Coordinates of C-alpha atoms in Angstrom, one line a residue:
Chain A
X173 CA 26.8 -38.4 -43.3
X174 CA 27.2 -37.5 -46.6
X175 CA 24.4 -34.9 -48.4
X176 CA 24.0 -35.9 -52.3
X177 CA 22.3 -33.5 -54.7
X178 CA 18.6 -34.7 -53.6
X179 CA 19.1 -33.8 -50.3
X180 CA 20.9 -30.0 -51.8
X181 CA 17.8 -29.4 -53.7
X182 CA 15.5 -30.6 -50.8
X183 CA 16.9 -28.0 -48.6
X184 CA 17.3 -25.4 -51.0
X185 CA 13.5 -25.4 -51.7
X186 CA 13.0 -25.3 -47.4
X187 CA 14.8 -22.2 -47.5
X188 CA 12.7 -21.1 -50.5
X189 CA 16.3 -20.3 -52.3
X190 CA 16.0 -21.3 -56.4
X191 CA 19.2 -23.0 -57.3
X192 CA 19.5 -23.9 -60.7
X193 CA 19.8 -28.4 -61.4
X194 CA 23.6 -27.4 -62.8
X195 CA 24.5 -25.7 -59.2
X196 CA 23.4 -29.0 -57.0
X197 CA 26.4 -30.5 -57.1
X198 CA 28.7 -27.8 -56.3
X199 CA 26.4 -26.9 -53.4
X200 CA 26.1 -30.3 -51.9
X201 CA 29.8 -30.6 -51.8
X202 CA 29.8 -27.0 -49.5
X203 CA 27.5 -28.4 -47.7
X204 CA 29.4 -31.7 -47.1
X205 CA 32.6 -29.4 -46.7
X206 CA 31.3 -27.5 -43.5
X207 CA 29.0 -30.3 -41.7
X208 CA 32.1 -32.3 -41.9
X209 CA 33.4 -29.4 -39.8
X210 CA 31.0 -29.9 -37.7
X211 CA 31.2 -33.7 -37.3
X212 CA 33.7 -33.3 -34.4
X213 CA 30.8 -31.8 -32.0
X214 CA 30.0 -35.9 -31.9
X215 CA 32.8 -36.6 -30.3
X216 CA 32.1 -34.7 -27.1
X217 CA 30.2 -36.2 -23.8
X218 CA 27.4 -34.4 -23.4
X219 CA 25.7 -37.0 -21.1
X220 CA 23.1 -35.2 -18.7
X221 CA 24.0 -31.8 -20.2
X222 CA 21.0 -29.6 -21.1
X223 CA 20.8 -27.9 -24.1
X224 CA 21.5 -23.8 -23.1
X225 CA 18.6 -22.0 -23.6
X226 CA 19.4 -18.2 -22.2
X227 CA 23.3 -17.6 -22.5
X228 CA 22.9 -14.8 -19.6
X229 CA 20.9 -16.0 -16.5
X230 CA 17.9 -13.8 -16.6
X231 CA 14.0 -13.8 -16.1
X232 CA 12.5 -11.8 -19.5
X233 CA 10.8 -8.9 -19.1
X234 CA 7.0 -8.9 -18.5
X235 CA 4.8 -6.0 -19.6
X236 CA 1.2 -5.2 -19.5
X237 CA -0.7 -6.9 -22.4
X238 CA -1.9 -3.7 -23.9
X239 CA -1.3 -1.9 -27.6
X240 CA 1.5 0.5 -26.9
X241 CA 1.9 1.1 -30.7
X242 CA -0.1 1.3 -33.7
X243 CA -2.0 3.5 -36.3
X244 CA 0.9 3.8 -39.3
X245 CA -0.6 1.8 -42.0
X246 CA 1.2 4.0 -44.7
X247 CA 5.0 4.0 -42.5
X248 CA 4.4 0.0 -42.2
X249 CA 3.7 0.0 -46.3
X250 CA 6.5 2.4 -47.0
X251 CA 9.1 0.4 -48.1
X252 CA 6.7 -2.6 -49.5
X253 CA 8.1 -3.4 -52.9
X254 CA 3.9 -3.5 -54.4
X255 CA 1.6 -2.2 -51.6
X256 CA -2.4 -1.6 -53.0
X257 CA -5.3 -0.2 -51.3
X258 CA -3.3 -0.6 -47.6
X259 CA -2.3 -4.1 -48.0
X260 CA 1.1 -5.7 -49.4
X261 CA 0.4 -7.6 -52.7
X262 CA 1.5 -10.5 -53.8
X263 CA 0.7 -13.2 -56.7
X264 CA -2.1 -15.2 -56.6
X265 CA -1.8 -17.6 -53.4
X266 CA -4.9 -19.5 -54.1
X267 CA -6.3 -21.0 -57.1
Chain B
X675 CA 44.2 17.5 -45.3
X676 CA 42.5 19.3 -41.8
X677 CA 44.7 17.0 -38.6
X678 CA 41.0 17.5 -37.1
X679 CA 39.7 14.1 -37.7
X680 CA 42.7 12.6 -36.5
X681 CA 41.6 13.3 -33.1
X682 CA 40.4 10.9 -30.0
X683 CA 36.7 11.7 -29.0
X684 CA 38.6 12.3 -25.6
X685 CA 40.4 15.4 -26.6
X686 CA 37.6 15.9 -29.1
X687 CA 35.1 16.2 -26.3
X688 CA 37.8 18.5 -24.6
X689 CA 38.5 20.7 -27.2
X690 CA 34.8 22.0 -27.6
X691 CA 34.5 22.2 -24.2
X692 CA 37.1 24.9 -24.2
X693 CA 36.3 26.5 -27.5
X694 CA 39.4 25.5 -30.0
X695 CA 37.2 23.8 -32.2
X696 CA 32.9 23.7 -33.0
X697 CA 31.1 20.5 -34.1
X698 CA 30.6 22.3 -37.3
X699 CA 34.3 22.0 -37.9
X700 CA 35.0 18.7 -37.2
X701 CA 32.0 17.2 -39.2
X702 CA 33.3 19.2 -42.3
X703 CA 37.0 17.8 -41.3
X704 CA 35.6 14.4 -41.2
X705 CA 33.4 14.4 -44.9
X706 CA 36.4 15.8 -46.7
X707 CA 37.9 13.3 -45.6
X708 CA 35.7 10.6 -46.1
X709 CA 35.5 12.8 -49.4
X710 CA 38.9 12.0 -50.2
X711 CA 38.8 7.8 -49.1
X712 CA 36.6 6.2 -52.0
X713 CA 39.6 4.0 -52.4
X714 CA 38.8 2.5 -49.2
X715 CA 35.3 1.4 -49.6
X716 CA 34.5 2.5 -45.9
X717 CA 31.2 4.8 -46.1
X718 CA 29.1 3.2 -48.3
X719 CA 25.9 6.0 -48.0
X720 CA 27.0 9.0 -46.5
X721 CA 24.8 12.3 -44.9
X722 CA 26.6 15.1 -44.8
X723 CA 23.9 17.3 -44.7
X724 CA 22.0 15.5 -41.9
X725 CA 26.0 15.5 -40.2
X726 CA 25.8 19.2 -40.3
X727 CA 22.6 19.7 -39.3
X728 CA 23.3 17.7 -36.1
X729 CA 26.5 19.4 -36.0
X730 CA 25.2 22.8 -35.4
X731 CA 22.4 21.2 -33.4
X732 CA 25.4 20.5 -31.0
X733 CA 27.4 23.7 -31.2
X734 CA 24.4 25.4 -29.7
X735 CA 23.6 22.3 -26.9
X736 CA 27.7 22.5 -26.5
X737 CA 27.4 26.8 -26.0
X738 CA 24.4 26.0 -23.5
X739 CA 26.3 24.0 -20.9
X740 CA 25.6 20.1 -19.5
X741 CA 26.0 18.7 -22.9
X742 CA 26.3 14.5 -22.6
X743 CA 30.5 13.8 -23.8
X744 CA 29.6 12.4 -27.6
X745 CA 28.0 16.1 -28.2
X746 CA 29.3 16.7 -31.4
X747 CA 31.3 14.2 -32.0
X748 CA 30.9 12.7 -35.6
X749 CA 30.8 8.8 -36.1
X750 CA 30.1 6.2 -38.4
X751 CA 27.8 4.0 -38.1
X752 CA 27.8 0.5 -39.8
X753 CA 25.4 -0.5 -42.3
X754 CA 23.7 -3.1 -40.2
X755 CA 21.9 -0.8 -37.8
X756 CA 18.5 0.6 -38.8
X757 CA 18.6 4.5 -39.1
X758 CA 15.7 6.6 -39.8
X759 CA 15.1 7.7 -43.7
X760 CA 19.1 6.6 -44.4
X761 CA 19.4 3.7 -46.1
X762 CA 20.1 0.7 -44.0
X763 CA 20.9 -2.2 -45.9
X764 CA 23.2 -4.8 -44.4
X765 CA 25.3 -4.5 -47.5
X766 CA 23.5 -6.7 -48.7
X767 CA 20.9 -6.5 -52.7
X768 CA 18.0 -7.9 -50.8
X769 CA 17.5 -4.7 -49.0
X770 CA 17.9 -2.6 -51.3
X771 CA 16.3 1.4 -51.3
X772 CA 15.5 0.0 -47.9
X773 CA 14.5 3.2 -45.8
X774 CA 14.2 2.3 -42.1
X775 CA 10.6 4.5 -40.7
X776 CA 12.5 3.8 -37.4
X777 CA 16.4 4.6 -35.5
X778 CA 17.9 1.7 -33.8
X779 CA 17.8 1.7 -30.1
X780 CA 21.1 2.4 -30.1
X781 CA 21.9 5.2 -33.0
X782 CA 18.9 7.1 -31.2
X783 CA 20.8 7.0 -28.0
X784 CA 23.9 8.3 -29.5
X785 CA 22.0 10.7 -31.9
X786 CA 20.0 11.6 -28.6
X787 CA 23.9 12.3 -26.7
X788 CA 24.3 15.0 -29.5
X789 CA 26.7 12.8 -31.5
X790 CA 26.7 13.5 -35.1
X791 CA 26.1 10.7 -38.1
X792 CA 28.5 11.1 -40.8
X793 CA 26.8 8.1 -43.0
X794 CA 26.5 4.1 -42.9
X795 CA 29.8 1.8 -43.3
X796 CA 30.6 -0.9 -45.6
X797 CA 30.4 -4.7 -44.0
X798 CA 30.4 -8.1 -44.7
X799 CA 26.5 -9.1 -46.1
X800 CA 24.5 -9.7 -43.0
X801 CA 27.8 -9.8 -40.9
X802 CA 28.2 -13.2 -42.2
X803 CA 32.3 -13.2 -43.5
X804 CA 35.6 -12.2 -42.1
X805 CA 37.1 -10.0 -45.0
X806 CA 34.5 -7.7 -45.8
X807 CA 34.5 -9.5 -49.2
X808 CA 30.7 -10.4 -49.1
X809 CA 29.7 -7.3 -49.2
X810 CA 27.3 -5.6 -52.2
X811 CA 29.0 -3.0 -52.3
X812 CA 32.2 -4.3 -52.6
X813 CA 34.8 -4.8 -50.5
X814 CA 36.6 -2.6 -48.0
X815 CA 40.3 -2.4 -48.6
X816 CA 42.5 -2.0 -44.9
X817 CA 44.8 1.6 -44.7
X818 CA 47.5 -0.1 -43.3
X819 CA 49.6 -1.4 -46.8
X820 CA 53.2 -2.5 -46.9
X821 CA 53.3 -4.2 -50.6
X822 CA 51.5 -4.0 -53.5
X823 CA 48.7 -6.3 -52.1
X824 CA 44.9 -4.5 -51.1
X825 CA 44.8 -6.0 -47.6
X826 CA 41.5 -7.1 -46.1
X827 CA 40.6 -5.1 -42.7
X828 CA 38.4 -7.8 -42.0
X829 CA 35.0 -8.2 -41.0
X830 CA 31.8 -8.0 -40.6
X831 CA 32.4 -4.7 -39.1
X832 CA 35.1 -4.1 -42.2
X833 CA 34.1 -0.7 -42.8
X834 CA 34.2 0.7 -39.2
X835 CA 37.4 -0.5 -38.3
X836 CA 39.1 1.3 -41.6
X837 CA 37.1 4.5 -41.0
X838 CA 38.1 5.0 -38.0
X839 CA 42.3 3.5 -38.6
X840 CA 42.3 6.1 -41.5
X841 CA 40.7 8.9 -39.5
X842 CA 37.6 9.5 -41.4
X843 CA 35.4 9.4 -38.3
X844 CA 36.5 9.5 -34.6
X845 CA 34.8 6.4 -33.7
X846 CA 32.4 4.0 -35.0
X847 CA 29.8 1.2 -34.0
X848 CA 30.2 -2.0 -34.8
X849 CA 28.5 -5.6 -34.2
X850 CA 30.7 -8.4 -32.8
X851 CA 28.4 -12.3 -33.7
X852 CA 31.5 -14.2 -33.6
X853 CA 34.4 -11.7 -33.7
X854 CA 33.3 -9.0 -36.0
X855 CA 34.1 -6.2 -33.7
X856 CA 37.5 -7.4 -32.3
X857 CA 39.3 -9.5 -35.7
X858 CA 39.1 -6.6 -37.4
X859 CA 40.1 -4.0 -34.8
X860 CA 42.7 -6.1 -34.7
X861 CA 43.5 -5.9 -38.3
X862 CA 43.8 -2.0 -38.1
X863 CA 45.2 -1.5 -35.3
X864 CA 42.3 -0.1 -33.3
X865 CA 40.3 -0.9 -30.1
X866 CA 37.4 -2.8 -30.5
X867 CA 34.8 -4.2 -27.4
X868 CA 31.9 -6.7 -27.7
X869 CA 29.7 -5.9 -24.4
X870 CA 28.1 -8.9 -22.8
X871 CA 25.2 -10.4 -24.6
X872 CA 22.4 -7.8 -23.3
X873 CA 24.9 -4.9 -22.5
X874 CA 23.2 -2.9 -25.6
X875 CA 20.0 -2.9 -27.3
X876 CA 19.8 -5.4 -30.2
X877 CA 16.2 -3.1 -31.4
X878 CA 16.8 -2.4 -34.6
X879 CA 19.6 -3.6 -35.9
X880 CA 19.6 -5.9 -38.8
X881 CA 19.5 -9.4 -36.9
X882 CA 22.3 -12.6 -37.8
X883 CA 22.4 -14.9 -35.0
X884 CA 19.8 -13.3 -31.8
X885 CA 21.8 -15.9 -28.6
X886 CA 25.1 -14.1 -30.0
X887 CA 24.5 -11.0 -32.1
X888 CA 26.0 -7.6 -29.8
X889 CA 26.5 -4.3 -30.8
X890 CA 29.6 -2.3 -29.1
X891 CA 32.4 0.4 -29.9
X892 CA 35.4 0.5 -32.1
X893 CA 37.4 3.7 -31.5
X894 CA 41.1 4.8 -31.7
X895 CA 41.7 3.9 -27.8
X896 CA 40.4 1.9 -25.2
X897 CA 39.4 5.3 -23.2
X898 CA 37.4 6.3 -26.7
X899 CA 35.4 2.7 -26.5
X900 CA 34.2 3.3 -22.5
X901 CA 32.6 6.9 -23.3
X902 CA 31.1 5.1 -26.7
X903 CA 30.1 2.1 -24.4
X904 CA 28.2 4.5 -22.2
X905 CA 25.9 5.9 -24.4
X906 CA 25.6 2.6 -26.7
X907 CA 24.4 0.3 -23.5
X908 CA 21.4 0.3 -21.3
X909 CA 18.2 -1.4 -21.3
X910 CA 15.7 -0.9 -23.5
X911 CA 11.7 -2.8 -23.2
X912 CA 11.9 -3.5 -27.3
X913 CA 14.4 -5.6 -27.0
X914 CA 13.7 -8.0 -24.1
X915 CA 17.5 -10.0 -23.7
X916 CA 18.6 -5.9 -23.3
X917 CA 19.7 -6.2 -19.6
X918 CA 17.7 -3.6 -16.7
X919 CA 21.3 -3.4 -14.9
X920 CA 22.5 0.2 -14.3
X921 CA 25.6 1.1 -16.7
X922 CA 28.3 2.3 -14.7
X923 CA 30.7 5.4 -16.0
X924 CA 33.3 3.7 -17.8
X925 CA 35.4 6.0 -18.1
X926 CA 36.3 6.6 -14.7
X927 CA 36.7 3.4 -13.9
X928 CA 40.0 3.8 -16.1
X929 CA 42.5 3.3 -13.7
X930 CA 44.8 1.4 -15.2
X931 CA 45.8 -0.3 -12.0
X932 CA 45.7 -4.0 -12.1
X933 CA 47.7 -4.8 -9.2
X934 CA 46.3 -8.0 -7.4
X935 CA 44.8 -8.7 -10.6
X936 CA 44.4 -12.6 -11.8
X937 CA 44.9 -13.0 -15.4
X938 CA 44.3 -16.7 -16.7
X939 CA 46.7 -17.6 -19.9
X940 CA 44.1 -20.5 -21.4
X941 CA 46.4 -23.2 -22.6
X942 CA 44.3 -24.4 -25.3
X943 CA 44.5 -20.9 -27.2
X944 CA 47.8 -22.3 -28.3
X945 CA 47.1 -23.6 -31.9
X946 CA 49.0 -25.9 -33.8
X947 CA 50.9 -24.0 -36.9
X948 CA 50.2 -20.6 -34.7
X949 CA 52.6 -18.0 -36.2
X950 CA 55.4 -17.6 -33.9
X951 CA 55.0 -13.2 -34.2
X952 CA 51.3 -14.3 -32.6
X953 CA 53.1 -16.5 -29.8
X954 CA 55.4 -14.2 -29.0
X955 CA 53.1 -11.4 -28.9
X956 CA 51.0 -13.1 -27.1
X957 CA 54.0 -13.8 -24.0
X958 CA 54.8 -10.1 -24.5
X959 CA 51.2 -9.3 -23.5
X960 CA 51.2 -11.9 -20.5
X961 CA 54.6 -10.1 -19.0
X962 CA 53.0 -6.2 -19.5
X963 CA 50.7 -7.5 -17.3
X964 CA 53.0 -9.0 -14.7
X965 CA 54.7 -6.5 -14.6
X966 CA 52.1 -4.1 -14.0
X967 CA 51.1 -5.9 -10.9
X968 CA 48.9 -8.8 -12.0
X969 CA 48.9 -12.1 -11.2
X970 CA 49.0 -14.7 -13.9
X971 CA 47.8 -17.8 -14.1
X972 CA 47.7 -20.9 -16.5
X973 CA 44.4 -22.0 -17.0
X974 CA 42.4 -24.6 -18.9
X975 CA 39.5 -24.3 -20.9
X976 CA 39.5 -27.6 -22.4
X977 CA 36.2 -27.3 -24.8
X978 CA 37.6 -24.2 -26.6
X979 CA 38.1 -26.7 -29.6
X980 CA 34.7 -26.9 -30.1
X981 CA 33.7 -23.3 -30.0
X982 CA 34.1 -23.1 -34.1
X983 CA 32.0 -25.9 -35.2
X984 CA 29.2 -25.3 -32.4
X985 CA 28.6 -21.3 -33.6
X986 CA 28.8 -22.9 -37.1
X987 CA 25.3 -24.6 -36.3
X988 CA 24.3 -22.3 -33.9
X989 CA 24.5 -19.1 -36.2
X990 CA 23.4 -20.7 -39.1
X991 CA 20.3 -22.1 -37.3
X992 CA 19.0 -18.4 -35.9
X993 CA 20.4 -17.0 -38.9
X994 CA 17.6 -19.1 -40.9
X995 CA 15.2 -18.4 -38.7
X996 CA 16.2 -14.3 -39.0
X997 CA 16.2 -13.9 -42.4
X998 CA 12.9 -15.9 -43.1
X999 CA 11.9 -12.4 -43.1
X1000 CA 13.8 -11.3 -46.6
X1001 CA 10.7 -12.6 -48.5
X1002 CA 10.0 -9.9 -51.3
X1003 CA 7.0 -8.7 -49.8
X1004 CA 7.4 -6.0 -46.9
X1005 CA 10.5 -4.2 -48.0
X1006 CA 14.2 -4.5 -50.4
X1007 CA 13.7 -6.3 -53.5
X1008 CA 11.6 -8.5 -55.3
X1009 CA 12.3 -10.5 -58.0
X1010 CA 10.8 -9.7 -61.5
X1011 CA 8.5 -12.3 -62.1
X1012 CA 7.4 -14.8 -65.3
X1013 CA 3.8 -15.4 -66.2
X1014 CA 2.4 -17.6 -64.2
X1015 CA 4.8 -17.4 -61.1
X1016 CA 2.9 -18.1 -58.2
X1017 CA 4.0 -17.2 -54.4
X1018 CA 6.5 -19.8 -53.7
X1019 CA 8.3 -18.5 -57.0
X1020 CA 8.5 -15.0 -55.8
X1021 CA 10.1 -16.2 -52.8
X1022 CA 12.8 -18.2 -54.2
X1023 CA 13.9 -15.9 -57.2
X1024 CA 13.4 -13.4 -54.7
X1025 CA 15.9 -14.6 -52.0
X1026 CA 18.0 -16.3 -54.9
X1027 CA 18.8 -12.8 -57.0
X1028 CA 19.0 -11.6 -53.3
X1029 CA 21.2 -12.8 -51.3
X1030 CA 24.7 -13.1 -52.0
X1031 CA 26.6 -16.8 -51.9
X1032 CA 28.0 -16.8 -48.4
X1033 CA 24.4 -15.7 -46.5
X1034 CA 22.9 -18.4 -48.8
X1035 CA 25.2 -21.1 -47.8
X1036 CA 24.5 -20.4 -44.0
X1037 CA 20.7 -19.7 -44.3
X1038 CA 20.8 -23.5 -46.1
X1039 CA 23.3 -25.1 -43.6
X1040 CA 20.8 -23.6 -40.7
X1041 CA 17.7 -25.1 -42.8
X1042 CA 19.1 -28.5 -42.5
X1043 CA 20.9 -28.2 -39.3
X1044 CA 16.7 -27.7 -37.8
X1045 CA 15.2 -30.0 -40.0
X1046 CA 13.3 -33.0 -38.9
X1047 CA 15.7 -35.9 -38.1
X1048 CA 18.7 -33.8 -38.0
X1049 CA 17.5 -31.1 -35.1
X1050 CA 18.6 -33.6 -32.4
X1051 CA 22.2 -34.5 -34.0
X1052 CA 23.2 -31.0 -34.5
X1053 CA 21.0 -28.1 -33.3
X1054 CA 20.8 -29.5 -29.3
X1055 CA 24.1 -31.3 -29.4
X1056 CA 25.8 -27.8 -30.4
X1057 CA 23.6 -26.1 -27.3
X1058 CA 24.9 -28.7 -25.0
X1059 CA 28.5 -28.2 -25.9
X1060 CA 27.7 -24.3 -25.7
X1061 CA 26.7 -25.1 -22.1
X1062 CA 30.0 -27.0 -21.4
X1063 CA 32.0 -24.3 -23.4
X1064 CA 30.2 -21.5 -21.6
X1065 CA 31.0 -23.1 -18.4
X1066 CA 34.4 -23.7 -18.8
X1067 CA 34.7 -20.2 -18.3
X1068 CA 32.3 -20.0 -15.1
X1069 CA 34.7 -22.4 -13.4
X1070 CA 37.9 -20.2 -14.4
X1071 CA 36.1 -17.0 -13.5
X1072 CA 35.2 -19.2 -10.1
X1073 CA 38.6 -20.1 -9.3
X1074 CA 39.4 -16.3 -9.0
X1075 CA 40.3 -15.1 -12.5
X1076 CA 39.3 -11.9 -13.0
X1077 CA 40.1 -11.5 -17.3
X1078 CA 41.6 -13.6 -19.5
X1079 CA 44.0 -12.9 -22.4
X1080 CA 44.6 -14.4 -25.5
X1081 CA 45.6 -13.2 -29.1
X1082 CA 43.0 -11.5 -31.1
X1083 CA 43.5 -13.6 -34.1
X1084 CA 45.5 -16.1 -35.8
X1085 CA 47.3 -14.0 -38.0
X1086 CA 47.9 -10.3 -39.0
X1087 CA 45.0 -8.9 -42.0
X1088 CA 45.9 -10.6 -45.0
X1089 CA 45.3 -9.6 -49.2
X1090 CA 42.0 -8.8 -50.3
X1091 CA 40.7 -12.4 -52.3
X1092 CA 43.6 -14.3 -51.0
X1093 CA 41.1 -16.9 -49.6
X1094 CA 38.6 -16.9 -52.5
X1095 CA 39.8 -20.2 -54.0
X1096 CA 40.0 -21.6 -49.8
X1097 CA 36.7 -23.8 -48.5
X1098 CA 34.5 -21.7 -46.7
X1099 CA 35.6 -23.4 -43.3
X1100 CA 39.4 -21.6 -44.0
X1101 CA 37.7 -18.5 -43.7
X1102 CA 36.0 -19.6 -40.5
X1103 CA 38.9 -20.3 -38.4
X1104 CA 39.7 -16.3 -38.4
X1105 CA 37.5 -16.3 -35.8
X1106 CA 39.0 -19.3 -33.7
X1107 CA 39.6 -17.0 -30.5
X1108 CA 37.0 -14.6 -30.7
X1109 CA 33.9 -17.3 -31.0
X1110 CA 34.4 -18.6 -27.4
X1111 CA 33.3 -15.2 -26.5
X1112 CA 30.1 -14.7 -27.7
X1113 CA 29.3 -17.9 -27.2
X1114 CA 29.6 -17.5 -23.6
X1115 CA 27.9 -14.2 -23.5
X1116 CA 30.5 -12.5 -22.4
X1117 CA 32.1 -9.1 -22.6
X1118 CA 35.9 -9.2 -25.1
X1119 CA 38.0 -6.6 -26.1
X1120 CA 41.0 -6.4 -28.6
X1121 CA 43.5 -4.0 -28.0
X1122 CA 45.9 -2.5 -30.8
X1123 CA 49.7 -4.4 -29.1
X1124 CA 52.3 -4.7 -31.9
X1125 CA 53.3 -5.6 -35.5
X1126 CA 54.6 -8.1 -37.3
X1127 CA 57.5 -8.3 -39.1
X1128 CA 56.1 -6.8 -42.0
X1129 CA 54.9 -4.2 -40.1
X1130 CA 51.4 -5.1 -40.1
X1131 CA 49.4 -4.2 -36.6
X1132 CA 48.7 -7.2 -34.1
X1133 CA 45.9 -7.4 -31.5
X1134 CA 45.3 -8.9 -28.2
X1135 CA 42.2 -9.7 -26.5
X1136 CA 41.0 -10.2 -22.9
X1137 CA 38.1 -11.5 -22.3
X1138 CA 36.3 -10.1 -18.7
X1139 CA 33.6 -11.3 -16.4
X1140 CA 29.6 -10.9 -17.2
X1141 CA 28.9 -7.1 -17.0
X1142 CA 32.0 -6.2 -15.8
X1143 CA 33.0 -4.1 -18.7
X1144 CA 34.5 -1.4 -16.5
X1145 CA 36.9 -3.7 -14.8
X1146 CA 37.6 -5.5 -18.3
X1147 CA 38.4 -2.0 -20.2
X1148 CA 40.5 -0.8 -16.9
X1149 CA 43.1 -3.5 -17.6
X1150 CA 42.6 -2.6 -21.4
X1151 CA 44.0 0.5 -20.3
X1152 CA 46.7 -0.7 -18.9
X1153 CA 47.7 -3.1 -21.7
X1154 CA 47.2 -0.1 -24.0
X1155 CA 49.6 1.7 -21.8
X1156 CA 52.5 -0.8 -21.5
X1157 CA 52.4 -1.7 -25.2
X1158 CA 52.7 2.2 -26.5
X1159 CA 50.9 1.1 -29.8
X1160 CA 51.2 4.7 -31.7
X1161 CA 52.1 3.6 -35.6
X1162 CA 49.5 4.5 -37.7
X1163 CA 48.7 3.4 -41.3
X1164 CA 50.7 5.7 -44.4
X1165 CA 48.3 7.5 -46.1
X1166 CA 48.2 6.4 -49.7
X1167 CA 45.0 6.3 -50.6

């Protein structure tokens, strides 16, 4: 499996990371190095093996579905690059 | 320069109780040492006022009696831990200016035990790296130096390792996703423990790969690791993967008596091209444990060679999900937008500016292995191989092995910049001996055990059974005593 510049462009977009056209070939080449390394996994016999979901056999804790926290709008917004009138502000989303 | 920062945590604890020193004196001495160590780049956000305030409170508490072990002990905190009101940016540009409104559970427990935070420690960006060179703050320099070169302290907890080795603080927190506590500990001649997955709460620690990340102590010796771990560990309702198990008194378990214990030596850890010195150190470690009364057995962990490729599917996959939150909306950096830019432009520009090259690479690799059509071939297959890697360990433990001895790293510390031209996979090989432990969720500790020909420290790793850190620490204590490693870096900074 070899990654070309179109795939690199597509992956960058999926990851929402802007990559300039001029940098796509280098990116594709790095992907290929890393994927070449990962490719070794294809030689392992995994027949009948379940994919791991939890590294330690534990039952996740349950708790009552009740509000435990809240009423701190100002603190939630304190680190926002742009907060207005109690909301996070972003560029226009709908036309 | 005062000798106080050279104290171990155990020695300082005793001196504080005897009234030979105060926490304020200890803290002032550490702050002075930090001010004199700019050249190391270990501390990136200093909190002297907060530190002295906590030191004064600790002195009061000590006077009243019954204070916990860590009361009044000055520590450094890795920048990956969120600390209330104090910059916490995971060494990334994308979290520039971020001051959390909350405290991570681990640092809150340390604070409540009376520990004094001196400031935040440098690291690789989002804990992705093995040399501390991916940090937005610039690299940390290893206090160990044998020629003109500046050496890496390792990564990602490089600031923690350098600060402890250079006696800028008495101990530090680290985190370990693939070796990020143990490799820098080995490169700087200190002790570093990655606990069992779930032993410490991950709440409030900036997430890299959630199924692998674990916080742990980095300290001057094994005893100090035991003291720190006791305060850091425990169940937290805010992290459903933190184990609801009692936290033992790890220090009380340090007997160093390993007579009758079985130590496994895994043959697959003998790598082609491994330096002779590493091989020799490993053999010496084996001999030391045998002389201390342990039974040594050769074991096989057949899937070892697939650990790194497995890790480089699973860790980037989880990172791509975890780092999706850095979108320029809720915290941290937002790119300047051009007229007419929409929200997708904002995401893409913000993330392009905010993430460094290695982080971008891993996020995109993770995105790729999770994308439609490749999920089964890469991600699911890696999870299956991970199950096999864990089974290798389960089988060894089922046969009666109590702990496994391996080298901690494939080399001593290398020079900063020396890997710049290498492809990314070459850097990944640093974690070849440590990464299996994260994949299997086990506890592992790096113990300084010797020096190479040039005089640089080398570490040995011990791997234990899940939840048996107390036993592991006791074995590590026996190894530490037998190795008798006392070298310190010569002060040049």
